Amino acid sequence: MNIWDKLGVKPADILLPANCDTEKWSCIACDQFTSDKEYWDEMDRFVGDAPSTLRITFPEIYLGRDDESYIAGINSRMRQYLSGNVFREYKNAVIKCERTLRSGKVRTGLVMAVDLEQYDYSQGSRSLIRATEGTILHRLPPRIAIRRNAPLELPHIMILIDDADNTVIGSIKNTGSPVYDTKLAMNGGSIKGWLLSSEQQDMLARSLEHLCDRKAFIRRYSLEPDAALLMYAMGDGNHSLACAKACWEQLKPSLSDEELITHPARYALAEIVNLYDPSLEFEPIHRIIFDTDAEKLAQYLDCGDGDAQEITMLTQSGEKTIHVRKTCELAVGSLQNALDIFLEQNGGRIDYVHEESTVRRLAAQSGNAGFILPEFRKEQLFPSVSKNGALPRKTFSMGEGRDKRYYFEARRISVDK
């Protein structure tokens, strides 16, 4: 057995932009700035007619505006880019990437393929790769519609490893010249990437194998003796990976035994990052409710001082603390449960916002209400998911909006017949 087969990750054939403006090529993850049309209008003007991942991904702010036509355009441009000398392919590659954030801090990760056969996003999963938050199934169809007929994938997926001693990524030193070195669009910082040599890939496999120790994992977090090893925890892009998984499951019945092992759609490109990377800061994801009766909403949510959890609520009238009935160990879960019921019964629209300043600005407008959520410490992630399963959806974000992962690398996921 190849050592990679049991590790859940492996090198990939990675496509990088060639013969184009790499700053214009880069684009932030599709689920960012979903209530900020100005951001996306400015990005559109900046890119113009240049090749860009903006043109081959689907920003969620555009969902619901003739999705079928938009998706057809994405798939068409993917094929144009593949035939138009836009890419250079690096076979059997692992890329060490260093993302310089706007703060000046550097986040380091490894771009490689993850095995969808070892990923399960269902509640109660015991797979090697696991979702860390509840997967919202109704968010998958537009993504599935794109991927089903797409020749390419572009990841904004970030997966975390629990490596407090930094034995995996920290042992890999940069050698030679980077294969990319560019600013990122829209004040997103910059990024550099280096190819790992075959010797470095071998060292990486051995260090991951050492980290893949179920008994040590159980001792570290005082888990039950039969607990399953959580080797990789989703950080960002859970719904994108869930989409890849769903498409793979749909494809499998049509494949031969050999194709089940070798087909590129069995894998998804992702960036592996150490949970303890010093630049990695967990931020709460706040809520903003649009088109609502803020006073009625406050009365519905505030149950008094009994078995309740405190949440900061913002409206046009100002800021106050409300006490939401405890239905989940985490306050974010109790709030989300209550908001889901209220919105179903009364209408309105919810959005998930990373920047507190944005929540305060939007909540000050008539018909809106905002909620500021408490922090979730990153050290809680692996033990919490291992003991209790996936967290309530949209519990945490890794950094602010403009520090999220950008689309840059790509990979073929179809086979030419």
Tab-separated table of C-alpha atoms in Angstrom:
chain	number	residue	atom	x	y	z
A	1	MET	CA	0.000	0.000	0.000
A	2	ASN	CA	1.223	3.486	-0.878
A	3	ILE	CA	1.786	5.521	2.299
A	4	TRP	CA	-0.527	8.266	0.995
A	5	ASP	CA	-3.445	5.845	0.758
A	6	LYS	CA	-3.888	5.735	4.533
A	7	LEU	CA	-3.221	9.426	5.182
A	8	GLY	CA	-6.290	10.892	3.447
A	9	VAL	CA	-4.197	13.373	1.439
A	10	LYS	CA	-1.731	13.102	-1.441
A	11	PRO	CA	0.133	15.113	-4.106
A	12	ALA	CA	-1.971	16.421	-7.001
A	13	ASP	CA	-1.631	17.603	-10.597
A	14	ILE	CA	-1.946	21.334	-9.922
A	15	LEU	CA	-2.723	24.023	-12.487
A	16	LEU	CA	-1.293	27.503	-11.944
A	17	PRO	CA	-1.958	30.653	-13.976
A	18	ALA	CA	0.512	31.420	-16.742
A	19	ASN	CA	0.764	34.344	-19.142
A	20	CYS	CA	-1.683	36.504	-17.202
A	21	ASP	CA	-1.865	39.178	-14.498
A	22	THR	CA	-1.833	37.046	-11.329
A	23	GLU	CA	-3.294	39.792	-9.135
A	24	LYS	CA	-6.332	40.016	-11.403
A	25	TRP	CA	-6.399	36.216	-11.602
A	26	SER	CA	-6.911	35.925	-7.814
A	27	CYS	CA	-10.382	36.251	-6.287
A	28	ILE	CA	-11.647	35.869	-2.736
A	29	ALA	CA	-13.858	32.925	-1.714
A	30	CYS	CA	-17.388	32.949	-3.152
A	31	ASP	CA	-19.099	33.086	0.263
A	32	GLN	CA	-17.528	36.386	1.309
A	33	PHE	CA	-19.088	39.883	1.211
A	34	THR	CA	-22.495	38.379	0.423
A	35	SER	CA	-24.252	41.638	1.369
A	36	ASP	CA	-21.653	43.996	-0.102
A	37	LYS	CA	-22.432	44.564	-3.770
A	38	GLU	CA	-19.912	47.412	-3.910
A	39	TYR	CA	-17.068	44.962	-3.211
A	40	TRP	CA	-18.012	42.722	-6.121
A	41	ASP	CA	-18.715	45.654	-8.468
A	42	GLU	CA	-15.238	47.008	-7.740
A	43	MET	CA	-13.712	43.554	-8.286
A	44	ASP	CA	-15.511	43.281	-11.619
A	45	ARG	CA	-14.140	46.655	-12.749
A	46	PHE	CA	-10.629	45.738	-11.579
A	47	VAL	CA	-10.579	42.473	-13.529
A	48	GLY	CA	-12.118	43.788	-16.733
A	49	ASP	CA	-11.464	41.375	-19.620
A	50	ALA	CA	-8.387	39.757	-18.043
A	51	PRO	CA	-8.367	36.017	-17.214
A	52	SER	CA	-9.576	35.684	-13.635
A	53	THR	CA	-10.938	33.152	-11.193
A	54	LEU	CA	-13.777	35.665	-10.723
A	55	ARG	CA	-15.060	34.455	-14.099
A	56	ILE	CA	-14.890	30.724	-13.264
A	57	THR	CA	-16.416	30.773	-9.780
A	58	PHE	CA	-19.872	31.820	-8.561
A	59	PRO	CA	-19.904	34.600	-5.920
A	60	GLU	CA	-22.923	33.904	-3.739
A	61	ILE	CA	-24.100	37.505	-3.960
A	62	TYR	CA	-25.205	36.670	-7.524
A	63	LEU	CA	-27.205	33.561	-6.611
A	64	GLY	CA	-30.816	33.667	-7.773
A	65	ARG	CA	-30.155	35.824	-10.839
A	66	ASP	CA	-30.511	33.338	-13.698
A	67	ASP	CA	-28.247	30.735	-12.086
A	68	GLU	CA	-28.439	28.294	-15.019
A	69	SER	CA	-27.053	30.828	-17.483
A	70	TYR	CA	-24.368	31.965	-15.041
A	71	ILE	CA	-23.220	28.378	-14.445
A	72	ALA	CA	-23.128	27.632	-18.178
A	73	GLY	CA	-20.899	30.681	-18.611
A	74	ILE	CA	-18.546	29.490	-15.855
A	75	ASN	CA	-18.123	26.053	-17.422
A	76	SER	CA	-17.631	27.555	-20.875
A	77	ARG	CA	-14.893	29.898	-19.657
A	78	MET	CA	-13.170	27.015	-17.833
A	79	ARG	CA	-12.867	25.189	-21.152
A	80	GLN	CA	-11.671	28.379	-22.857
A	81	TYR	CA	-8.978	28.861	-20.228
A	82	LEU	CA	-7.852	25.232	-20.554
A	83	SER	CA	-7.491	25.548	-24.325
A	84	GLY	CA	-6.155	29.101	-24.270
A	85	ASN	CA	-2.707	28.700	-22.724
A	86	VAL	CA	-3.856	30.228	-19.417
A	87	PHE	CA	-2.534	27.375	-17.240
A	88	ARG	CA	0.702	25.552	-16.581
A	89	GLU	CA	0.318	22.114	-14.988
A	90	TYR	CA	2.612	20.725	-12.277
A	91	LYS	CA	2.328	16.943	-12.033
A	92	ASN	CA	2.274	15.062	-8.714
A	93	ALA	CA	2.832	18.300	-6.819
A	94	VAL	CA	2.546	19.630	-3.299
A	95	ILE	CA	2.858	23.390	-2.928
A	96	LYS	CA	3.893	25.110	0.270
A	97	CYS	CA	2.138	28.478	0.228
A	98	GLU	CA	2.754	31.493	2.421
A	99	ARG	CA	-0.073	34.013	2.634
A	100	THR	CA	0.891	37.419	3.957
A	101	LEU	CA	-2.207	38.895	5.571
A	102	ARG	CA	-3.017	42.589	5.735
A	103	SER	CA	-1.698	42.606	9.305
A	104	GLY	CA	1.703	41.453	8.047
A	105	LYS	CA	1.343	38.017	9.650
A	106	VAL	CA	2.103	35.015	7.440
A	107	ARG	CA	-0.130	31.933	7.245
A	108	THR	CA	1.569	28.808	5.916
A	109	GLY	CA	-0.155	25.840	4.313
A	110	LEU	CA	0.234	22.905	1.942
A	111	VAL	CA	-1.845	22.727	-1.248
A	112	MET	CA	-2.599	19.081	-2.078
A	113	ALA	CA	-5.456	16.671	-2.768
A	114	VAL	CA	-7.749	15.197	-0.104
A	115	ASP	CA	-9.474	11.838	-0.522
A	116	LEU	CA	-13.267	12.209	-0.547
A	117	GLU	CA	-13.602	8.545	0.409
A	118	GLN	CA	-12.190	9.528	3.796
A	119	TYR	CA	-14.520	12.499	4.317
A	120	ASP	CA	-18.043	12.389	5.725
A	121	TYR	CA	-19.970	15.550	6.576
A	122	SER	CA	-22.948	13.796	8.196
A	123	GLN	CA	-23.707	14.334	11.884
A	124	GLY	CA	-21.929	11.743	14.033
A	125	SER	CA	-19.255	11.103	11.420
A	126	ARG	CA	-16.175	9.097	12.470
A	127	SER	CA	-14.203	9.717	9.275
A	128	LEU	CA	-10.576	10.815	9.122
A	129	ILE	CA	-11.659	14.139	7.543
A	130	ARG	CA	-14.665	15.720	9.228
A	131	ALA	CA	-16.922	18.751	9.034
A	132	THR	CA	-16.632	21.072	12.014
A	133	GLU	CA	-20.006	22.739	11.529
A	134	GLY	CA	-23.445	21.650	10.423
A	135	THR	CA	-23.720	21.325	6.657
A	136	ILE	CA	-26.647	23.293	5.199
A	137	LEU	CA	-27.894	20.935	2.507
A	138	HIS	CA	-29.882	23.577	0.591
A	139	ARG	CA	-26.633	25.459	-0.064
A	140	LEU	CA	-25.219	22.539	-2.057
A	141	PRO	CA	-27.347	22.415	-5.274
A	142	PRO	CA	-25.854	25.527	-6.989
A	143	ARG	CA	-22.335	24.303	-6.230
A	144	ILE	CA	-23.190	20.795	-7.403
A	145	ALA	CA	-24.646	22.230	-10.609
A	146	ILE	CA	-21.318	23.936	-11.330
A	147	ARG	CA	-19.070	21.010	-10.435
A	148	ARG	CA	-21.153	18.312	-12.166
A	149	ASN	CA	-20.152	19.520	-15.652
A	150	ALA	CA	-17.008	21.456	-14.783
A	151	PRO	CA	-13.630	20.384	-16.143
A	152	LEU	CA	-11.888	22.202	-13.275
A	153	GLU	CA	-12.076	22.793	-9.560
A	154	LEU	CA	-10.716	25.831	-7.742
A	155	PRO	CA	-10.481	25.488	-3.975
A	156	HIS	CA	-11.111	27.921	-1.200
A	157	ILE	CA	-11.045	24.890	1.112
A	158	MET	CA	-8.808	25.087	4.159
A	159	ILE	CA	-8.377	21.988	6.338
A	160	LEU	CA	-6.740	21.992	9.766
A	161	ILE	CA	-4.345	19.541	11.393
A	162	ASP	CA	-3.819	19.360	15.155
A	163	ASP	CA	-0.041	19.797	15.324
A	164	ALA	CA	0.879	21.766	18.431
A	165	ASP	CA	4.610	21.018	17.961
A	166	ASN	CA	4.528	22.083	14.276
A	167	THR	CA	6.241	18.862	13.183
A	168	VAL	CA	4.561	18.670	9.766
A	169	ILE	CA	4.537	22.030	7.986
A	170	GLY	CA	7.250	23.535	10.184
A	171	SER	CA	9.791	20.950	9.023
A	172	ILE	CA	9.525	21.956	5.356
A	173	LYS	CA	11.971	24.660	4.296
A	174	ASN	CA	11.635	26.812	1.186
A	175	THR	CA	14.042	25.847	-1.576
A	176	GLY	CA	14.591	27.447	-4.962
A	177	SER	CA	12.389	30.128	-6.482
A	178	PRO	CA	8.650	30.317	-5.795
A	179	VAL	CA	6.299	29.116	-8.539
A	180	TYR	CA	4.063	32.078	-7.751
A	181	ASP	CA	4.611	35.355	-5.938
A	182	THR	CA	1.833	37.917	-6.256
A	183	LYS	CA	-0.371	40.486	-4.649
A	184	LEU	CA	-3.969	39.417	-4.152
A	185	ALA	CA	-6.838	41.445	-5.556
A	186	MET	CA	-8.824	43.968	-3.526
A	187	ASN	CA	-6.282	44.547	-0.757
A	188	GLY	CA	-6.097	40.855	0.166
A	189	GLY	CA	-2.391	40.817	1.018
A	190	SER	CA	-0.061	38.612	-1.010
A	191	ILE	CA	0.880	34.977	-1.558
A	192	LYS	CA	3.942	32.933	-2.487
A	193	GLY	CA	4.191	29.250	-3.303
A	194	TRP	CA	7.058	26.723	-3.528
A	195	LEU	CA	7.005	23.220	-5.003
A	196	LEU	CA	8.074	20.479	-2.624
A	197	SER	CA	10.842	18.227	-3.867
A	198	SER	CA	10.333	14.439	-3.911
A	199	GLU	CA	12.485	14.200	-0.785
A	200	GLN	CA	10.324	16.810	0.959
A	201	GLN	CA	7.181	14.943	-0.079
A	202	ASP	CA	8.568	11.752	1.473
A	203	MET	CA	9.378	13.633	4.678
A	204	LEU	CA	5.881	15.132	4.693
A	205	ALA	CA	4.285	11.687	4.384
A	206	ARG	CA	6.330	10.361	7.297
A	207	SER	CA	5.503	13.315	9.545
A	208	LEU	CA	1.790	13.009	8.755
A	209	GLU	CA	1.960	9.287	9.487
A	210	HIS	CA	3.483	10.059	12.889
A	211	LEU	CA	0.703	12.582	13.584
A	212	CYS	CA	-1.877	9.962	12.572
A	213	ASP	CA	-1.810	8.248	15.995
A	214	ARG	CA	-5.296	7.474	17.307
A	215	LYS	CA	-4.201	6.371	20.781
A	216	ALA	CA	-2.171	9.538	21.345
A	217	PHE	CA	-5.135	11.611	20.133
A	218	ILE	CA	-7.468	9.889	22.608
A	219	ARG	CA	-5.055	10.463	25.510
A	220	ARG	CA	-4.555	14.123	24.618
A	221	TYR	CA	-8.232	14.965	24.836
A	222	SER	CA	-9.412	12.318	27.345
A	223	LEU	CA	-11.766	10.738	24.809
A	224	GLU	CA	-13.561	7.407	25.047
A	225	PRO	CA	-11.342	4.410	24.168
A	226	ASP	CA	-13.313	3.692	20.977
A	227	ALA	CA	-13.170	7.302	19.713
A	228	ALA	CA	-12.225	7.681	16.050
A	229	LEU	CA	-9.174	9.696	15.060
A	230	LEU	CA	-9.996	13.180	13.781
A	231	MET	CA	-6.951	13.819	11.610
A	232	TYR	CA	-8.281	16.701	9.505
A	233	ALA	CA	-10.923	19.211	10.641
A	234	MET	CA	-12.621	21.561	8.212
A	235	GLY	CA	-11.605	25.172	8.671
A	236	ASP	CA	-13.075	26.957	5.640
A	237	GLY	CA	-14.965	25.750	2.600
A	238	ASN	CA	-16.982	22.957	4.222
A	239	HIS	CA	-19.823	23.360	1.725
A	240	SER	CA	-17.417	23.284	-1.204
A	241	LEU	CA	-15.935	20.005	0.040
A	242	ALA	CA	-19.441	18.659	0.737
A	243	CYS	CA	-20.338	19.522	-2.858
A	244	ALA	CA	-17.283	17.638	-4.140
A	245	LYS	CA	-18.300	14.653	-1.996
A	246	ALA	CA	-21.876	14.712	-3.298
A	247	CYS	CA	-20.706	14.861	-6.922
A	248	TRP	CA	-18.295	11.986	-6.335
A	249	GLU	CA	-21.049	9.835	-4.841
A	250	GLN	CA	-23.254	10.564	-7.864
A	251	LEU	CA	-20.442	9.623	-10.246
A	252	LYS	CA	-19.280	6.405	-8.550
A	253	PRO	CA	-21.985	4.026	-9.877
A	254	SER	CA	-20.885	4.721	-13.477
A	255	LEU	CA	-17.199	3.915	-12.861
A	256	SER	CA	-15.155	0.738	-13.183
A	257	ASP	CA	-13.216	-0.694	-10.245
A	258	GLU	CA	-10.035	0.884	-11.575
A	259	GLU	CA	-11.695	4.251	-12.132
A	260	LEU	CA	-12.989	4.233	-8.551
A	261	ILE	CA	-9.347	4.403	-7.501
A	262	THR	CA	-7.864	6.645	-10.179
A	263	HIS	CA	-10.618	9.076	-11.234
A	264	PRO	CA	-9.604	12.681	-10.436
A	265	ALA	CA	-13.089	13.503	-9.085
A	266	ARG	CA	-12.391	11.187	-6.133
A	267	TYR	CA	-10.168	13.951	-4.770
A	268	ALA	CA	-10.524	17.649	-4.006
A	269	LEU	CA	-7.793	20.256	-3.913
A	270	ALA	CA	-7.374	21.954	-0.543
A	271	GLU	CA	-4.891	23.797	1.629
A	272	ILE	CA	-3.743	21.999	4.790
A	273	VAL	CA	-2.952	24.404	7.649
A	274	ASN	CA	-1.778	23.823	11.207
A	275	LEU	CA	-4.427	24.825	13.743
A	276	TYR	CA	-1.607	26.340	15.820
A	277	ASP	CA	-0.187	28.521	13.055
A	278	PRO	CA	0.440	31.818	14.906
A	279	SER	CA	-1.379	33.819	12.226
A	280	LEU	CA	-4.541	31.740	12.506
A	281	GLU	CA	-7.041	33.666	14.575
A	282	PHE	CA	-10.525	32.381	15.239
A	283	GLU	CA	-13.186	35.043	15.016
A	284	PRO	CA	-16.874	34.655	15.855
A	285	ILE	CA	-19.288	34.935	12.931
A	286	HIS	CA	-21.963	37.498	13.705
A	287	ARG	CA	-25.564	37.602	12.462
A	288	ILE	CA	-27.549	40.299	10.717
A	289	ILE	CA	-31.299	40.014	10.111
A	290	PHE	CA	-32.879	42.038	7.276
A	291	ASP	CA	-36.521	42.949	6.643
A	292	THR	CA	-37.684	42.254	10.175
A	293	ASP	CA	-39.558	43.858	13.053
A	294	ALA	CA	-36.597	44.359	15.380
A	295	GLU	CA	-38.716	44.973	18.472
A	296	LYS	CA	-40.812	41.869	17.879
A	297	LEU	CA	-37.652	39.854	17.303
A	298	ALA	CA	-36.115	41.092	20.564
A	299	GLN	CA	-39.245	40.174	22.501
A	300	TYR	CA	-39.257	36.709	20.935
A	301	LEU	CA	-35.612	35.999	21.734
A	302	ASP	CA	-35.290	37.480	25.232
A	303	CYS	CA	-36.504	34.892	27.728
A	304	GLY	CA	-35.205	36.541	30.903
A	305	ASP	CA	-32.397	35.478	33.219
A	306	GLY	CA	-33.301	31.787	33.667
A	307	ASP	CA	-31.546	28.951	31.813
A	308	ALA	CA	-30.277	31.347	29.170
A	309	GLN	CA	-27.178	32.625	27.409
A	310	GLU	CA	-26.272	36.279	26.919
A	311	ILE	CA	-26.069	37.767	23.425
A	312	THR	CA	-25.464	41.366	22.346
A	313	MET	CA	-28.259	42.612	20.092
A	314	LEU	CA	-28.015	45.752	17.931
A	315	THR	CA	-30.894	47.663	16.368
A	316	GLN	CA	-31.645	51.172	15.172
A	317	SER	CA	-32.518	51.931	18.802
A	318	GLY	CA	-29.077	50.971	20.095
A	319	GLU	CA	-27.320	48.080	21.819
A	320	LYS	CA	-28.570	45.799	24.586
A	321	THR	CA	-27.958	42.396	26.126
A	322	ILE	CA	-30.641	39.784	25.607
A	323	HIS	CA	-30.965	36.367	27.243
A	324	VAL	CA	-31.624	33.589	24.735
A	325	ARG	CA	-33.043	30.294	25.975
A	326	LYS	CA	-30.289	27.670	26.170
A	327	THR	CA	-30.858	24.935	23.591
A	328	CYS	CA	-27.184	24.270	22.794
A	329	GLU	CA	-23.925	24.208	24.755
A	330	LEU	CA	-22.662	27.140	22.686
A	331	ALA	CA	-24.546	30.449	22.682
A	332	VAL	CA	-24.249	30.676	18.907
A	333	GLY	CA	-26.218	27.446	18.588
A	334	SER	CA	-28.996	28.607	20.906
A	335	LEU	CA	-29.307	31.885	18.999
A	336	GLN	CA	-29.309	30.152	15.617
A	337	ASN	CA	-32.016	27.703	16.702
A	338	ALA	CA	-34.241	30.568	17.849
A	339	LEU	CA	-33.583	32.678	14.737
A	340	ASP	CA	-34.428	29.766	12.448
A	341	ILE	CA	-37.841	29.398	14.069
A	342	PHE	CA	-38.561	33.136	14.107
A	343	LEU	CA	-37.627	33.617	10.454
A	344	GLU	CA	-39.716	30.647	9.371
A	345	GLN	CA	-42.730	32.047	11.185
A	346	ASN	CA	-42.272	35.761	10.472
A	347	GLY	CA	-40.167	36.097	7.337
A	348	GLY	CA	-36.981	38.094	6.975
A	349	ARG	CA	-33.499	37.233	5.763
A	350	ILE	CA	-30.329	36.280	7.633
A	351	ASP	CA	-26.725	36.885	6.672
A	352	TYR	CA	-23.482	35.868	8.370
A	353	VAL	CA	-20.948	38.652	8.770
A	354	HIS	CA	-17.343	38.513	9.916
A	355	GLU	CA	-16.638	42.154	10.695
A	356	GLU	CA	-18.296	43.623	13.803
A	357	SER	CA	-18.159	47.083	12.225
A	358	THR	CA	-20.298	45.839	9.317
A	359	VAL	CA	-22.887	44.402	11.714
A	360	ARG	CA	-23.080	47.692	13.598
A	361	ARG	CA	-23.480	49.688	10.370
A	362	LEU	CA	-26.211	47.453	8.972
A	363	ALA	CA	-28.042	47.034	12.284
A	364	ALA	CA	-28.428	50.803	12.554
A	365	GLN	CA	-30.723	50.756	9.512
A	366	SER	CA	-34.482	50.473	9.875
A	367	GLY	CA	-35.847	46.935	9.571
A	368	ASN	CA	-32.555	45.300	10.508
A	369	ALA	CA	-31.153	43.663	13.655
A	370	GLY	CA	-27.628	42.506	14.421
A	371	PHE	CA	-26.117	40.057	16.895
A	372	ILE	CA	-22.542	40.074	18.185
A	373	LEU	CA	-21.360	36.559	19.096
A	374	PRO	CA	-18.810	35.601	21.781
A	375	GLU	CA	-15.391	34.194	20.870
A	376	PHE	CA	-14.678	30.536	20.139
A	377	ARG	CA	-11.068	29.578	21.019
A	378	LYS	CA	-9.300	27.465	18.430
A	379	GLU	CA	-7.982	25.067	21.087
A	380	GLN	CA	-11.596	23.956	21.571
A	381	LEU	CA	-12.046	22.769	17.998
A	382	PHE	CA	-10.685	19.208	17.862
A	383	PRO	CA	-11.907	18.062	21.307
A	384	SER	CA	-15.319	19.686	20.826
A	385	VAL	CA	-15.940	18.077	17.421
A	386	SER	CA	-14.598	14.731	18.640
A	387	LYS	CA	-16.841	14.677	21.707
A	388	ASN	CA	-19.979	16.417	20.453
A	389	GLY	CA	-19.914	16.255	16.663
A	390	ALA	CA	-20.152	19.196	14.299
A	391	LEU	CA	-20.512	22.648	15.801
A	392	PRO	CA	-23.557	24.837	15.127
A	393	ARG	CA	-23.285	26.294	11.642
A	394	LYS	CA	-21.312	29.493	11.249
A	395	THR	CA	-19.744	29.245	14.718
A	396	PHE	CA	-16.333	30.660	13.842
A	397	SER	CA	-14.317	32.186	11.069
A	398	MET	CA	-10.581	32.039	10.618
A	399	GLY	CA	-9.751	35.699	10.324
A	400	GLU	CA	-11.590	38.626	8.776
A	401	GLY	CA	-13.223	38.729	5.370
A	402	ARG	CA	-10.287	39.965	3.260
A	403	ASP	CA	-7.976	37.434	4.931
A	404	LYS	CA	-10.043	34.471	3.724
A	405	ARG	CA	-8.589	32.089	1.188
A	406	TYR	CA	-8.425	33.272	-2.409
A	407	TYR	CA	-8.974	31.203	-5.515
A	408	PHE	CA	-5.643	30.744	-7.241
A	409	GLU	CA	-4.657	27.094	-7.852
A	410	ALA	CA	-6.818	24.754	-9.946
A	411	ARG	CA	-7.042	21.050	-10.835
A	412	ARG	CA	-8.718	18.949	-13.528
A	413	ILE	CA	-11.634	16.875	-12.232
A	414	SER	CA	-12.997	15.421	-15.486
A	415	VAL	CA	-11.582	12.768	-17.767
A	416	ASP	CA	-11.585	13.319	-21.524
A	417	LYS	CA	-13.211	10.342	-23.179
